[in-house]
């Protein structure tokens, strides 16, 4: 595996983890949705207790800064920290689903966050039983085929009234579709996000 080459070349340690899906929890069958579910549902149990904080970064993310800055950031006692979706690219106003219908009513003025990069304070997450709370919400919502279309993103945003999210500064996640080019130079990470207007894939 490439990890073995990388860790020698760049001097980092890594461990692979595995966790069996609980028999009592509603199962996902599509591979992509299984991956999404593991990203958010089992944060309190898949990592060793000695680990205090983790940062998730999507594989298609371009990092342009020292991630230690993000690791050390004070997220004000919240168990999770995400970056809200940008709102500077006005061409995308009609596609901002969180500003209309169900999401507008549910969020009640709170931002809708993107899941391509996020921080988990594992100590706070476990202390507040946030994993149990998210699994309860998931068990209820996942049985409706019209719910959780973006599982790893919709679930924490839906639950943020109970599992509070710290909103990271916008520069921590820039994506061309939603943010526009004016703020790109200040971005700390770049996300190759989809463009709902053109339907173009992330990579061509």
Tab-separated table of N, CA and C in Angstrom, residues 2 7 15-16 23 25 32 41-42 44 47 49 116 137 139 141 156 158 181 201:
chain	number	residue	atom	x	y	z
A	2	UNK	N	0.312	2.320	-0.551
A	2	UNK	CA	1.047	3.577	-0.620
A	2	UNK	C	1.380	4.128	0.758
A	7	UNK	N	4.719	6.900	4.673
A	7	UNK	CA	5.101	7.141	6.068
A	7	UNK	C	6.614	7.116	6.235
A	15	UNK	N	-2.346	4.035	11.397
A	15	UNK	CA	-2.983	2.785	11.788
A	15	UNK	C	-4.260	2.631	10.974
A	16	UNK	N	-4.562	1.413	10.586
A	16	UNK	CA	-5.822	1.128	9.909
A	16	UNK	C	-6.834	0.651	10.947
A	23	UNK	N	-25.658	-4.705	14.578
A	23	UNK	CA	-26.819	-5.423	14.049
A	23	UNK	C	-28.132	-4.688	14.320
A	25	UNK	N	-28.624	-1.423	14.218
A	25	UNK	CA	-28.720	-0.131	13.535
A	25	UNK	C	-29.106	-0.336	12.078
A	32	UNK	N	-21.188	3.899	-1.349
A	32	UNK	CA	-20.947	5.301	-1.033
A	32	UNK	C	-21.634	5.711	0.260
A	41	UNK	N	-21.202	8.212	12.043
A	41	UNK	CA	-22.008	7.476	13.014
A	41	UNK	C	-21.227	6.849	14.161
A	42	UNK	N	-19.947	6.565	13.961
A	42	UNK	CA	-19.224	5.767	14.952
A	42	UNK	C	-17.966	6.456	15.474
A	44	UNK	N	-17.321	7.919	18.155
A	44	UNK	CA	-17.020	7.698	19.570
A	44	UNK	C	-16.470	6.313	19.862
A	47	UNK	N	-12.261	4.997	17.321
A	47	UNK	CA	-10.923	5.499	17.639
A	47	UNK	C	-10.538	5.148	19.073
A	49	UNK	N	-9.300	5.504	22.914
A	49	UNK	CA	-9.628	6.535	23.899
A	49	UNK	C	-8.500	7.537	24.083
A	116	UNK	N	-16.820	18.148	3.735
A	116	UNK	CA	-15.560	17.758	3.093
A	116	UNK	C	-14.365	17.868	4.031
A	137	UNK	N	-30.953	9.872	15.827
A	137	UNK	CA	-31.477	10.635	14.692
A	137	UNK	C	-31.379	9.817	13.406
A	139	UNK	N	-31.261	6.543	12.991
A	139	UNK	CA	-32.182	5.403	12.984
A	139	UNK	C	-33.585	5.846	12.567
A	141	UNK	N	-34.362	8.777	10.793
A	141	UNK	CA	-34.395	9.408	9.475
A	141	UNK	C	-34.066	8.451	8.339
A	156	UNK	N	-25.312	15.567	10.578
A	156	UNK	CA	-24.851	16.528	11.589
A	156	UNK	C	-25.537	17.887	11.476
A	158	UNK	N	-28.655	18.366	10.506
A	158	UNK	CA	-29.983	18.160	11.084
A	158	UNK	C	-29.922	18.154	12.607
A	181	UNK	N	-14.451	33.054	-7.367
A	181	UNK	CA	-12.990	33.191	-7.409
A	181	UNK	C	-12.426	34.303	-6.526
A	201	UNK	N	-18.742	16.733	-13.572
A	201	UNK	CA	-18.113	15.933	-12.520
A	201	UNK	C	-16.948	16.685	-11.892
